[in-house]
Coordinates of C-alpha atoms in Angstrom, one line a residue:
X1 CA 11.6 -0.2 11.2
X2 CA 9.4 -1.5 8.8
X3 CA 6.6 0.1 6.2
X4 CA 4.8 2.7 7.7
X5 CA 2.1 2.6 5.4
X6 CA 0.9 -1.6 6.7
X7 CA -1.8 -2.1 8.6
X8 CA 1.0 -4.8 10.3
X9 CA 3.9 -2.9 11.9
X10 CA 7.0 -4.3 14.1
X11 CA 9.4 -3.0 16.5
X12 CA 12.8 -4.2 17.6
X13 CA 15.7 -3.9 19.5
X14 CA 17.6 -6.6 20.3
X15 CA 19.4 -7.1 23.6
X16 CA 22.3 -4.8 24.3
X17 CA 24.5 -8.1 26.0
X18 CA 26.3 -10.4 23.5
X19 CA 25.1 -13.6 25.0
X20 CA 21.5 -12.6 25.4
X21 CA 21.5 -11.4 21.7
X22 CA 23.0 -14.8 21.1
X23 CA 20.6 -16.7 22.7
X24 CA 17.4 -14.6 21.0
X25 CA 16.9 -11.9 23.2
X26 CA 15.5 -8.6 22.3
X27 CA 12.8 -5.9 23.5
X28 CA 10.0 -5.3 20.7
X29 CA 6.3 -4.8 20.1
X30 CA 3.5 -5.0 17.3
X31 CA 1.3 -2.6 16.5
X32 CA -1.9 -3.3 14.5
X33 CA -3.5 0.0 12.2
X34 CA -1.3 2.3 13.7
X35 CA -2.5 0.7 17.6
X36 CA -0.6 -1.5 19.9
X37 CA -1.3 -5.0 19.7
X38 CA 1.4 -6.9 21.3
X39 CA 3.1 -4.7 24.1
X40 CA 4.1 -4.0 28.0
X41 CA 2.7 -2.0 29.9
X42 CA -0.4 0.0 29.1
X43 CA -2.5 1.1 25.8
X44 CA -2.1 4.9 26.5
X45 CA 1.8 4.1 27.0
X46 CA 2.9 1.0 25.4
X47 CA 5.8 -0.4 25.7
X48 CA 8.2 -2.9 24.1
X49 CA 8.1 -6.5 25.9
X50 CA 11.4 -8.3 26.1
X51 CA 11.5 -11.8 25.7
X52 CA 13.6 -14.4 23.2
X53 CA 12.3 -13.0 19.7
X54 CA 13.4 -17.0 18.2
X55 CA 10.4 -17.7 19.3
X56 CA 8.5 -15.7 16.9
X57 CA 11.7 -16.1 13.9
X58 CA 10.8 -19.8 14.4
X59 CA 7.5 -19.8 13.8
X60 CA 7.1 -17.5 11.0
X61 CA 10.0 -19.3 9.2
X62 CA 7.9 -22.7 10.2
X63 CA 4.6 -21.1 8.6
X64 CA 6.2 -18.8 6.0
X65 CA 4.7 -21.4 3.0
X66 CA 1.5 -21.7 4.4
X67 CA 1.0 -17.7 4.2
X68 CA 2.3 -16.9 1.3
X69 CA 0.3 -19.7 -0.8
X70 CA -2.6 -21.7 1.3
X71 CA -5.8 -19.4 0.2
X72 CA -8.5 -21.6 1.5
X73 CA -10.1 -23.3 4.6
X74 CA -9.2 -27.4 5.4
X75 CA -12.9 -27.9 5.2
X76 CA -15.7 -27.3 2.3
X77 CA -17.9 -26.1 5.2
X78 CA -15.8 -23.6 6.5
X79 CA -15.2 -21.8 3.4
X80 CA -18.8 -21.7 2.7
X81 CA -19.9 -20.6 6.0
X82 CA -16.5 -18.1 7.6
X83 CA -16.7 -14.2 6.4
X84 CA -13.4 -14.4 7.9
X85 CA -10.9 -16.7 9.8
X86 CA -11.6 -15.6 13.1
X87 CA -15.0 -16.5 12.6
X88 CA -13.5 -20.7 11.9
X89 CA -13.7 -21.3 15.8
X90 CA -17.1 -19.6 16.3
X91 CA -18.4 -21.8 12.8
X92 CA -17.0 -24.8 14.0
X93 CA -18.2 -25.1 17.3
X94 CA -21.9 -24.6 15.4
X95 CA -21.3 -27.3 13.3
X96 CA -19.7 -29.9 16.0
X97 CA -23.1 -29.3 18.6
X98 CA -25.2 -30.6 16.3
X99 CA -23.5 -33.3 14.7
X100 CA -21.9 -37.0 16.3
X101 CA -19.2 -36.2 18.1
X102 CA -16.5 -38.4 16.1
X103 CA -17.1 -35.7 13.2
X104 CA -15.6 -33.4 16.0
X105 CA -13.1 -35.6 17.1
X106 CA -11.9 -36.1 13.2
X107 CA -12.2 -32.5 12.0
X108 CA -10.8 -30.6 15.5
X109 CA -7.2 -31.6 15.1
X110 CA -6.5 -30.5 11.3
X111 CA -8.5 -27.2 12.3
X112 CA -6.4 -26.8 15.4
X113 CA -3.0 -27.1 12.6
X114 CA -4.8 -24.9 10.5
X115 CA -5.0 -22.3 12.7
X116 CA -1.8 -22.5 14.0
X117 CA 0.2 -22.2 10.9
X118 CA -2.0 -18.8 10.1
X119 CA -1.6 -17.5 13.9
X120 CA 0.9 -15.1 14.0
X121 CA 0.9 -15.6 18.0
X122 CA 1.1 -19.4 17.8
X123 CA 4.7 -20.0 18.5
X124 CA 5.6 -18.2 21.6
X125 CA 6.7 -19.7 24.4
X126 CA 6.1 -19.0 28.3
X127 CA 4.0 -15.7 27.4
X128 CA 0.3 -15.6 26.5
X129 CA -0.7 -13.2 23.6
X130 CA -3.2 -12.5 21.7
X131 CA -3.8 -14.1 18.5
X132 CA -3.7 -12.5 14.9
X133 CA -4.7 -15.1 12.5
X134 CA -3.5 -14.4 9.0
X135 CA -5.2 -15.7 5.6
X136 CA -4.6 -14.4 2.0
X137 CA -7.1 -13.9 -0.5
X138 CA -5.5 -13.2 -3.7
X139 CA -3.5 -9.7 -3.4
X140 CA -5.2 -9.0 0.1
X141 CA -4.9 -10.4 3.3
X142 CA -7.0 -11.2 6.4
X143 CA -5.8 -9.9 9.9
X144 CA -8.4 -11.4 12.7
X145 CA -7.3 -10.2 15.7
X146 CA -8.2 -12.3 19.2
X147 CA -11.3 -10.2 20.4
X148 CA -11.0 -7.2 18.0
X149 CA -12.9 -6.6 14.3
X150 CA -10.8 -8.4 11.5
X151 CA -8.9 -6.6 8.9
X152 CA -8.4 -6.8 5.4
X153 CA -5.3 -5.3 4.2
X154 CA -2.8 -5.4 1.4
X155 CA -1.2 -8.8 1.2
X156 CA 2.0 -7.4 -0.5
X157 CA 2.7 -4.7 2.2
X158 CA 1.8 -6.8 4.9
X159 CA 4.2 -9.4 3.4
X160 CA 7.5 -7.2 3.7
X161 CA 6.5 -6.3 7.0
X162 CA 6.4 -9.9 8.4
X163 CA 9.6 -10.1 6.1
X164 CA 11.2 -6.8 7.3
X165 CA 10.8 -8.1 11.2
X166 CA 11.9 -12.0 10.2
X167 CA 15.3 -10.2 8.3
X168 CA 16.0 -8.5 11.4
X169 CA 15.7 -10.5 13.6
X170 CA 18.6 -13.2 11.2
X171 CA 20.5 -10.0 11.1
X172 CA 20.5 -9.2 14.8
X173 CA 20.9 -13.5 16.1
X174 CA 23.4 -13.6 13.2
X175 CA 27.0 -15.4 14.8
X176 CA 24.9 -17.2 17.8
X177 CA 26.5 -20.2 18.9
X178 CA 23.0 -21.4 20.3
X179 CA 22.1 -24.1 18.1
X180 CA 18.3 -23.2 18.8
X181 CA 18.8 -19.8 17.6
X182 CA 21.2 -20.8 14.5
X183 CA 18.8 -23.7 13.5
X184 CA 16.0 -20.5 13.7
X185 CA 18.2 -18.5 11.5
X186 CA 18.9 -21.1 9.2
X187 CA 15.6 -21.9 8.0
X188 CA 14.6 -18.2 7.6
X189 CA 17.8 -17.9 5.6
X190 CA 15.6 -21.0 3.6
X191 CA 11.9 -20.2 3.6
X192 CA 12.2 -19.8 0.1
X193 CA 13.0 -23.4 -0.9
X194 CA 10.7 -24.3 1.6
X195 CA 8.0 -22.6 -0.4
X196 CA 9.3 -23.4 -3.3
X197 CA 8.9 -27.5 -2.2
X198 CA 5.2 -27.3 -0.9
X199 CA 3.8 -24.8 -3.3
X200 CA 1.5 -26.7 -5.3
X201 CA 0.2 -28.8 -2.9
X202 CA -0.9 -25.4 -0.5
X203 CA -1.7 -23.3 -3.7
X204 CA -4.4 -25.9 -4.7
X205 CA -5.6 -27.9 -1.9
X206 CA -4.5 -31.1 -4.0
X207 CA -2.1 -33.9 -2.8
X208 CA 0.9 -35.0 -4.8
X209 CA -0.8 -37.7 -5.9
X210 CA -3.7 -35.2 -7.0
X211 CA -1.9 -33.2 -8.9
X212 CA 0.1 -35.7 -10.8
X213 CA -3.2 -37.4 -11.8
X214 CA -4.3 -33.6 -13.1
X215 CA -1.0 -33.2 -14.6
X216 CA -0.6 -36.0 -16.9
X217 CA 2.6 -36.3 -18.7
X218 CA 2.9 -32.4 -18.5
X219 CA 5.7 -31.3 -16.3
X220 CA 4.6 -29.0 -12.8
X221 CA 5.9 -25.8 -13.8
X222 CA 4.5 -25.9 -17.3
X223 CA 1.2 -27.6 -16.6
X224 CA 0.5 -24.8 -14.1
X225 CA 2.3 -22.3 -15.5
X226 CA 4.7 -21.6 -13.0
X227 CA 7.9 -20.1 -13.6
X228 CA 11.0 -21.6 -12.7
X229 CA 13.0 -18.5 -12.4
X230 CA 11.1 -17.1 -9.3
X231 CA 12.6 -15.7 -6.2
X232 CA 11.2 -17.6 -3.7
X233 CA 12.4 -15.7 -1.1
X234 CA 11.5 -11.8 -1.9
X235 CA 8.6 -12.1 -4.5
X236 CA 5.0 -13.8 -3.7
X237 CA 4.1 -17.1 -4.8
X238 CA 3.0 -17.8 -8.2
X239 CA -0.5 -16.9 -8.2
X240 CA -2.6 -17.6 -11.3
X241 CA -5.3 -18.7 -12.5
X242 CA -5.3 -21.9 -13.1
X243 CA -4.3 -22.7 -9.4
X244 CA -6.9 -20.1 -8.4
X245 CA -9.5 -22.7 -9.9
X246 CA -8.0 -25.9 -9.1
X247 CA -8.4 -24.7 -5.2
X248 CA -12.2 -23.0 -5.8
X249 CA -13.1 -26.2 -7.1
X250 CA -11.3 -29.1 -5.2
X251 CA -13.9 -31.0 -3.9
X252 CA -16.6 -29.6 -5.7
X253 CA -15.9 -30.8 -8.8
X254 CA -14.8 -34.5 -10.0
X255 CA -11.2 -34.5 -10.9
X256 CA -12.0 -35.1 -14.4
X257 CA -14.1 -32.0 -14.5
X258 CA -11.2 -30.0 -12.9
X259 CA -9.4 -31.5 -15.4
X260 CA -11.3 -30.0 -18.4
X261 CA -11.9 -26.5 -16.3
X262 CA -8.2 -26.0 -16.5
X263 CA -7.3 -27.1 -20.3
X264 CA -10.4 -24.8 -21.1
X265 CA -8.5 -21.9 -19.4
X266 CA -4.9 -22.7 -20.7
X267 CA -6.4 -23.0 -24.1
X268 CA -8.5 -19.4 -24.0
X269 CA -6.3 -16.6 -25.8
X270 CA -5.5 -13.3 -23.3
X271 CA -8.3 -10.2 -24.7
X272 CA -7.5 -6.8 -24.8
X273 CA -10.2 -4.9 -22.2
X274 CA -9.4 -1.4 -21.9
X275 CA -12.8 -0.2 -21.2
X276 CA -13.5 -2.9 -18.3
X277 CA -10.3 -2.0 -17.2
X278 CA -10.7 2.0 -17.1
X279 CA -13.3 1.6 -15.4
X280 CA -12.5 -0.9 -13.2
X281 CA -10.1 1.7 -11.6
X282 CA -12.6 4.4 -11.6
X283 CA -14.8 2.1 -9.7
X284 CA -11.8 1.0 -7.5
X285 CA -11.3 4.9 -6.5
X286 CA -15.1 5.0 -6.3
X287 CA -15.4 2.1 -3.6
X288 CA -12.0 3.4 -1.5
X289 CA -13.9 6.6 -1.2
X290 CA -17.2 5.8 0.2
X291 CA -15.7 2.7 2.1
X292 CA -18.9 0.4 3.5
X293 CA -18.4 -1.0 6.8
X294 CA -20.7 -3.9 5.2
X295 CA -20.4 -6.0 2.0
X296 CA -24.0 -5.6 0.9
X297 CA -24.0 -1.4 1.3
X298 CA -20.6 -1.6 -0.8
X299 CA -22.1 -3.8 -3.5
X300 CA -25.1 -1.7 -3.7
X301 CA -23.0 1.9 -3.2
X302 CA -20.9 0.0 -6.5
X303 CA -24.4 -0.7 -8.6
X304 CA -25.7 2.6 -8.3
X305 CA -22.3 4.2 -9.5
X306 CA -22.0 1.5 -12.0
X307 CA -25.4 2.5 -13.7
X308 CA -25.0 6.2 -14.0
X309 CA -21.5 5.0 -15.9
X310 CA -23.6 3.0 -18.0
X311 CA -26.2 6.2 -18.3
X312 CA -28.7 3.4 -17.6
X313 CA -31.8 5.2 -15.7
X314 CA -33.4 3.6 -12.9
X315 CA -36.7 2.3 -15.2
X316 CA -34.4 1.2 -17.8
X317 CA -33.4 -2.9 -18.1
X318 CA -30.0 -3.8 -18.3
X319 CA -28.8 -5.9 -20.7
X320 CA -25.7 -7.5 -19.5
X321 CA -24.8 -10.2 -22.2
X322 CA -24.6 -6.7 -24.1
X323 CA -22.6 -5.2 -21.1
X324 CA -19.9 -7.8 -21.2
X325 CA -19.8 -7.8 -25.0
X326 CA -18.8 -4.3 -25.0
X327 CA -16.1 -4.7 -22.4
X328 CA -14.8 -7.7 -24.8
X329 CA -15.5 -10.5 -21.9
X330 CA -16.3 -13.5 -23.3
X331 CA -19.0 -15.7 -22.2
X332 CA -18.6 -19.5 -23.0
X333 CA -19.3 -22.5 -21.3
X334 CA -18.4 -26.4 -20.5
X335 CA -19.8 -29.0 -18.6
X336 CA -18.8 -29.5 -15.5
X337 CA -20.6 -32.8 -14.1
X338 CA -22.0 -31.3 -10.9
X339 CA -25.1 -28.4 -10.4
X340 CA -22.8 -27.2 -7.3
X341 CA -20.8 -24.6 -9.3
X342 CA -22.4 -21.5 -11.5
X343 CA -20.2 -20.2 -12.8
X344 CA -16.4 -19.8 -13.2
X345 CA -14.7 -16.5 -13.8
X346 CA -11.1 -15.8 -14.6
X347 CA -8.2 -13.3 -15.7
X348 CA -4.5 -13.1 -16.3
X349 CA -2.9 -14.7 -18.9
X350 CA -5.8 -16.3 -19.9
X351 CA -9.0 -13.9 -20.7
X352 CA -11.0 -12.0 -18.8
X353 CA -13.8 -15.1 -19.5
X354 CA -16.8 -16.1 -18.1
X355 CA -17.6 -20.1 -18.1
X356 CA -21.0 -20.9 -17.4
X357 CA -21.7 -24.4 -16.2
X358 CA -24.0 -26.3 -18.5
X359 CA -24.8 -28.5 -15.3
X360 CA -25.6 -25.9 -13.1
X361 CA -29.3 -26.5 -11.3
X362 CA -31.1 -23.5 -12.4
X363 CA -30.9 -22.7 -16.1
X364 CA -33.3 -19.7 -16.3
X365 CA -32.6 -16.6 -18.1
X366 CA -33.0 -14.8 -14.7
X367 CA -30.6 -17.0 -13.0
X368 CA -28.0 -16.8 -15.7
X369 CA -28.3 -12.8 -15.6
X370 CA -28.0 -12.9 -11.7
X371 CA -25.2 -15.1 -12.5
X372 CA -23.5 -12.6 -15.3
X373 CA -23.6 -9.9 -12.9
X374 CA -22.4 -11.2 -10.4
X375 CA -19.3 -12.0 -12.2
X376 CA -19.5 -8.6 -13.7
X377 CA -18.5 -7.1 -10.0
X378 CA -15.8 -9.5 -10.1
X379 CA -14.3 -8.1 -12.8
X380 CA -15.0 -4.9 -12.1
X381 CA -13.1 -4.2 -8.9
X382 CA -11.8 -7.5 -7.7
X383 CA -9.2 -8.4 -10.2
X384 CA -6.2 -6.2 -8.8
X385 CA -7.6 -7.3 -5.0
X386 CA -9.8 -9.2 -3.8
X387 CA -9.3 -12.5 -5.2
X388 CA -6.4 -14.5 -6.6
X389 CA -6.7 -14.3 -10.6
X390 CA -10.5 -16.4 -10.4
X391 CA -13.8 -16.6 -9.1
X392 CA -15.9 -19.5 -8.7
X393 CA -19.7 -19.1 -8.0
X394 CA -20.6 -22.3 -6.2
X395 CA -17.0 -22.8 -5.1
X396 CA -14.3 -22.2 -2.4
X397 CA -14.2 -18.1 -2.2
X398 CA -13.7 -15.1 0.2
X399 CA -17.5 -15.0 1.5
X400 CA -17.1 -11.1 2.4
X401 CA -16.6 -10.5 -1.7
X402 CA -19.2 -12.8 -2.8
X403 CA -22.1 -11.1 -0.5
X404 CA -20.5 -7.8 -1.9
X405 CA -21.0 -9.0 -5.9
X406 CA -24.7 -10.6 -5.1
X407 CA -26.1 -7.3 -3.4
X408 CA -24.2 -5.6 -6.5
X409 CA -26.2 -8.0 -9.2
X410 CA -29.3 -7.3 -7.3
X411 CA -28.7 -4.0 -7.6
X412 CA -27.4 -3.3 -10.7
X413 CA -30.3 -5.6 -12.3
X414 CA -33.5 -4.4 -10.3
X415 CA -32.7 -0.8 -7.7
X416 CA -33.8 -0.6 -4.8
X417 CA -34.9 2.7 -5.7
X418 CA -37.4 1.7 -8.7
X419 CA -39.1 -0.8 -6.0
X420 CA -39.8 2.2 -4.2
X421 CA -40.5 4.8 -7.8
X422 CA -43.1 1.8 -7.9
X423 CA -44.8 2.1 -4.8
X424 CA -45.1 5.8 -5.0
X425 CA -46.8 5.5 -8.1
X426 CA -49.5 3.6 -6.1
X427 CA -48.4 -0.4 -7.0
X428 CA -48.3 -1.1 -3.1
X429 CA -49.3 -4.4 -3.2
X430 CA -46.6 -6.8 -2.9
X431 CA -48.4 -8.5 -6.1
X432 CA -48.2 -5.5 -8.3
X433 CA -44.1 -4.9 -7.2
X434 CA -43.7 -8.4 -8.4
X435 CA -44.2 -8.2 -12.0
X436 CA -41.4 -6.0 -11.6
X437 CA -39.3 -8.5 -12.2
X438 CA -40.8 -9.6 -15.4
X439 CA -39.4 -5.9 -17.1
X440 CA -36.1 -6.1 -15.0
X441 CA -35.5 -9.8 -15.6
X442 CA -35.0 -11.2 -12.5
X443 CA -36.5 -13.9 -10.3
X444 CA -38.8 -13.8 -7.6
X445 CA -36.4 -14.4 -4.8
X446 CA -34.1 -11.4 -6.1
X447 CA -37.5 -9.2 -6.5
X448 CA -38.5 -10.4 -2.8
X449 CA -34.6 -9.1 -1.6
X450 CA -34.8 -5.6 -3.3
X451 CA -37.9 -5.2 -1.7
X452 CA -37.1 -6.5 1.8
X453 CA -33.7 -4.2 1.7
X454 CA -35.9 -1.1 0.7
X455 CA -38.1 1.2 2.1
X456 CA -41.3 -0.5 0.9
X457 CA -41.3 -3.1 2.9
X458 CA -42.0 -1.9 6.2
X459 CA -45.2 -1.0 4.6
X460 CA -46.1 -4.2 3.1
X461 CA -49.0 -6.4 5.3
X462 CA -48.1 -8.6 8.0
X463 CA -49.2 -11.4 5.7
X464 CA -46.7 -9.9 2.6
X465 CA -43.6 -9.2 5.2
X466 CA -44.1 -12.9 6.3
X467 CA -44.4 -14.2 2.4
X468 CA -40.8 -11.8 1.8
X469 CA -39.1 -13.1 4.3
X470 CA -40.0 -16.6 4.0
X471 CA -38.6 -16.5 0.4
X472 CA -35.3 -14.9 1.0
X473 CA -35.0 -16.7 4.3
X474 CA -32.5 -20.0 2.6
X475 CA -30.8 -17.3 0.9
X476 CA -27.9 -15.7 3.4
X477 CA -26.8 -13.7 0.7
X478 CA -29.6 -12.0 0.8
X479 CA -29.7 -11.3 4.4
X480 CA -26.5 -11.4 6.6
X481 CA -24.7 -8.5 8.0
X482 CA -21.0 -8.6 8.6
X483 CA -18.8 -6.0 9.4
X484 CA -14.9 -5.3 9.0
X485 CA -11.9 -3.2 8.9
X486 CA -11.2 -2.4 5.4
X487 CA -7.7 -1.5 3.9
X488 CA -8.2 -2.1 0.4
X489 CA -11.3 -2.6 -1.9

């Protein structure tokens, strides 16, 4: 009934008797990437279940706000530790074993409202199933099925599917004299002011009280740039970014450092970048047509294209202030009055820009070209999906793209494949693959990576696998392996 084309399909029919139709009855079903997800009878020969659809018109109308505008996690932790939301349970549980068990007690009930207004499954009644978690990261979307691999899909298409099924549904318990069902229709009919009314406060992560401190004397709408003539009901929310950053760096950041983060970005003019852009698409096509299963292979498949675009050869050291300069990305900087945060990339109506924190805790050159590149992936192929309009190193981001831009840095600033050109030139010793980093310009812990993720190290010593690992062992970056459903780059 719905788009084809969406990872997120529905089916309905509702019932054929007046009254039951009335009263929210219908037959229908959900299928997940083409497979059935909520159904009767069997896999091989699903079937639609019947049952009183206000249920589900209830909920979504209920949570409708929360999906279209709350990007991040309740808790700091979360959002630095979850690849994905159906990982928060999982992540949780870690954290609450080894901690006093009022931390659980506080924590379990605003996690337990969290994921209720992102489960799609949360508001039936009398019939168990399975969960589908929902979370939106910019212009894609997280599916996590209960007890199957999560998806990442576009946001926009599944959007009109969960609005397709909601219209439907109002059309088909339109006239019901059930003041359930007509209180259900009702505030579909009004998800848009709804929105509308809790925007700001979902879009950011700040209370009222928040955001009126950040706004000043400014009004809402022009302090955040919002317009006022948006269809709340049929467009998504306004996503920019300035909110993008406000919500990356809510409780990382002092207010007053949010603050300045923000006039800095309202205040930097828009640049032309037809070059990053060109081949920002390119790269786009690139990454959709050798889709990784895992973030670090796609970062590293995206590196390796990256520097033949760049005709950069695999001996040669890349200069990336130069790289961004010829895009026409600017790189500036403020202080930000915490070492948490790197860096703070963003696009839209303001730049493309890179802000450097003068704060940050490690000021070498090697860590501010890590840093550059890593923000180069950004805005290579994560403007258009990935995330919402800003990135903040250090801050409260999708963890599936930031593993995907560090194995890209790493990559694009020291190959894996010159580690091993190295060693068959006879430099074996971990010693002598170590000054590499001295003519690629990278730190030891990003040498010790490249090496651990090639070939070479399986034949390093015992006593140089142990010294590797040791050093890339606090860095999960470096090392952990998750693996998706991919709809979009």
């Amino acid at each position: 009934m719905d788009n084809n084309n969406s990872v997120l399909r529905f089916e309905f029919v509702p019932a054929q008797d007046a009254r039951r139709r009335h009263d929210g009855y219908g037959a229908g079903s959900l299928f997940l990437d083409g497979r059935p997800f909520w159904f009767s009878g069997s896999e091989s020969d699903p079937r639609r279940f019947e049952w009183t659809w206000v249920d589900f018109l209830e909920h979504i109308a209920a949570i409708w706000p929360a999906l279209v505008a709350e990007q991040t996690y309740p808790f700091d932790w979360l959002n630095k530790s979850a690849s994905h939301p159906g990982e928060i349970w999982m992540r949780a549980d870690y954290r609450w074993a080894s901690r006093d068990e009022a931390i659980a007690d506080e924590e379990e009930p605003v996690l337990y409202e969290f994921h209720r207004r992102h489960n799609l499954a949360a508001g039936w009644k009398g019939i168990g199933l399975p969960a589908l978690v929902w979370l939106r990261v910019g212009n894609s979307v997280w599916l996590s099925p209960e007890n199957g691999m999560p998806y990442r899909a576009s946001e926009q298409e599944c959007r009109n599917s969960l609005q397709a099924i909601g219209d439907q549904l109002a059309a088909a318990f339109e006239g019901s004299d059930n003041s359930r069902v007509v209180a259900a229709v009702l505030a579909w009919r009004l998800r848009g002011a709804t929105l509308k009314a809790s925007f700001l406060e979902l879009a950011t992560g700040f209370t009222t009280s928040e955001l009126c401190l950040l706004q000043g004397s400014s009004s809402a709408n022009d302090y955040w740039e919002v317009s006022d003539k948006t269809d709340w009901d049929h467009v998504p929310a306004n996503e920019n970014e300035l909110l993008a950053a406000a919500r990356m760096t809510r409780g990382v950041l002092p207010v007053p450092a949010i603050a300045r983060v923000i006039e800095k970005i309202r205040k930097t003019p828009p640049a032309k970048t037809p070059g990053l852009d060109e081949l920002g698409r390119k790269a786009v096509l690139h990454l959709q047509q050798g889709q990784a299963a895992y973030a670090h292979e796609s970062g590293y498949h995206l590196a390796q294209w990256v520097r033949e675009q760049l005709r950069v050869g695999l001996q040669r050291y890349v200069d990336i202030e130069a790289v961004l300069a010829s895009f026409n990305v600017e790189v500036t900087s403020l202080r930000f009055d915490s070492s948490h945060i790197e860096a703070i990339a963003f696009w839209g109506l303001h730049g493309p820009c890179i802000m450097l924190n003068d704060d940050r805790a490690h000021d070498s050159h090697e860590r501010k070209r890590m840093t550059l590149a890593h923000e180069f992936c950004h805005l290579l192929v994560d403007r258009k999906n990935a995330l919402p309009a800003a990135e903040v190193l250090g801050g409260a981001v999708d963890q599936y793209v930031e593993r995907r831009a560090n194995a890209f840095a790493a990559e694009l600033l020291l190959p894996r494949e010159s580690v091993e050109q190295e060693a068959k030139a006879g430099n074996l010793r971990l010693s002598d693959l170590l000054l590499m980093r001295q003519k690629f310009g990278v730190s030891k812990t990003v040498a010790c990576a490249q090496i651990y993720n090639s070939r070479v190290f399986e034949g390093l010593q015992h006593f140089e696998q142990d010294y590797v690992e040791g050093r890339i062992a606090r860095f999960e970056a470096f090392v952990q392996r998750e693996k998706i459903v991919s709809e979009v780059v």
